[in-house]
Amino acid sequence: VLALQAGTGLFSDDEIFASGPLTRFVSNDTVGQATGYHSDVGQYLVLALVALHLLAIAFYALVKKQSLVRPMLLGDKLLPTPAPAARDDTATRLGALAVLALCAAAVAWLVQLGG
């Protein structure tokens, strides 16, 4: 849902203020369809998923008596039975840095297209 929302935003045009950087590469019909999904359907799906996420956190806190906020923020949760630790070494962090750099380069390229 998030990828579709971001993707359609690249092709959307509100005809007032904002225009996606890739609108000039597709037909007006495609821009209209992308804009329709992005502003009518997609934003409400994202909001519904955020609400569902918050409801799940509240359910766990109120019904199951388990706080999930601290584990989500810190990345660690004590479990009743031991579980293998996640791999968190230099190679993993360098891989994450490489993915971040690629994403930053892609965003810079997309911004340049819109200019």
Coordinates of C-alpha atoms in Angstrom, one line a residue:
V1 CA 0.0 0.0 0.0
L2 CA 2.8 2.4 0.9
A3 CA 4.7 1.6 -2.3
L4 CA 1.6 2.1 -4.4
Q5 CA 0.9 5.4 -2.7
A6 CA 4.4 6.6 -3.2
G7 CA 4.5 5.3 -6.8
T8 CA 1.2 7.0 -7.8
G9 CA 2.4 10.2 -6.2
L10 CA 5.3 10.3 -8.7
F11 CA 2.7 10.5 -11.5
S12 CA 0.0 12.6 -9.8
D13 CA -0.9 16.2 -10.5
D14 CA -3.3 18.2 -8.4
E15 CA -3.5 21.0 -11.1
I16 CA -3.0 23.6 -8.4
F17 CA 0.2 23.3 -6.6
A18 CA 2.0 20.0 -6.8
S19 CA 2.9 17.8 -9.7
G20 CA 4.8 14.5 -9.6
P21 CA 8.2 14.5 -11.3
L22 CA 7.2 11.7 -13.7
T23 CA 4.0 13.2 -15.0
R24 CA 5.6 14.5 -18.2
F25 CA 6.5 10.9 -19.2
V26 CA 2.9 9.5 -19.2
S27 CA -0.5 10.4 -20.8
N28 CA -3.0 12.8 -19.2
D29 CA -5.3 9.8 -18.7
T30 CA -2.6 7.9 -16.7
V31 CA -1.9 11.1 -14.7
G32 CA -5.6 11.3 -13.9
Q33 CA -5.8 7.7 -12.8
A34 CA -2.7 8.0 -10.7
T35 CA -4.0 11.2 -9.1
G36 CA -7.4 9.6 -8.4
Y37 CA -5.9 6.6 -6.7
H38 CA -3.3 8.7 -4.8
S39 CA -5.8 11.3 -3.4
D40 CA -9.0 9.3 -3.2
V41 CA -8.1 5.7 -2.4
G42 CA -4.5 5.4 -1.4
Q43 CA -4.4 8.1 1.3
Y44 CA -7.4 6.5 3.1
L45 CA -5.8 3.0 2.9
V46 CA -2.7 4.4 4.5
L47 CA -4.7 6.1 7.2
A48 CA -6.7 2.8 7.8
L49 CA -3.5 0.8 8.1
V50 CA -2.1 3.4 10.6
A51 CA -5.3 3.1 12.6
L52 CA -5.2 -0.7 12.5
H53 CA -1.6 -0.5 13.8
L54 CA -2.6 1.7 16.7
L55 CA -5.6 -0.5 17.5
A56 CA -3.3 -3.5 17.6
I57 CA -0.9 -1.7 20.0
A58 CA -3.9 -0.8 22.2
F59 CA -5.2 -4.3 22.1
Y60 CA -1.9 -5.7 23.2
A61 CA -1.6 -3.1 26.0
L62 CA -5.2 -3.4 27.3
V63 CA -6.2 -7.1 26.7
K64 CA -2.9 -9.0 26.6
K65 CA -1.1 -6.7 29.1
Q66 CA 2.0 -6.5 26.9
S67 CA 3.6 -3.1 26.1
L68 CA 4.8 -3.0 22.5
V69 CA 5.7 0.6 22.3
R70 CA 9.1 0.3 24.1
P71 CA 10.2 -2.8 22.1
M72 CA 9.2 -1.0 18.8
L73 CA 11.2 2.1 19.8
L74 CA 14.3 0.3 21.2
G75 CA 14.2 -2.8 19.0
D76 CA 14.4 -5.3 21.9
K77 CA 11.8 -7.3 23.8
L78 CA 12.2 -9.8 26.6
L79 CA 10.6 -13.1 25.6
P80 CA 9.4 -15.9 27.9
T81 CA 11.5 -18.4 25.9
P82 CA 15.0 -17.8 24.4
A83 CA 15.2 -16.9 20.8
P84 CA 18.2 -16.7 18.5
A85 CA 19.6 -13.1 18.3
A86 CA 19.2 -11.2 15.0
R87 CA 22.4 -10.8 13.0
D88 CA 23.7 -7.3 13.7
D89 CA 27.2 -7.0 12.6
T90 CA 29.4 -4.6 10.5
A91 CA 28.4 -6.3 7.2
T92 CA 24.7 -5.9 8.0
R93 CA 25.1 -2.2 8.8
L94 CA 27.3 -1.6 5.8
G95 CA 24.6 -3.2 3.6
A96 CA 22.0 -1.0 5.2
L97 CA 24.2 2.0 4.5
A98 CA 24.5 1.0 0.9
V99 CA 20.7 0.6 0.5
L100 CA 20.3 4.1 2.1
A101 CA 22.8 5.6 -0.3
L102 CA 21.0 4.0 -3.3
C103 CA 17.6 5.3 -2.1
A104 CA 19.1 8.8 -1.6
A105 CA 20.5 8.7 -5.1
A106 CA 17.2 7.6 -6.5
V107 CA 15.3 10.4 -4.7
A108 CA 17.9 13.0 -5.9
W109 CA 17.4 11.8 -9.5
L110 CA 13.6 12.0 -9.1
V111 CA 13.8 15.5 -7.7
Q112 CA 16.0 16.6 -10.5
L113 CA 13.5 15.2 -13.0
G114 CA 10.8 17.5 -11.6
G115 CA 13.0 20.6 -11.8

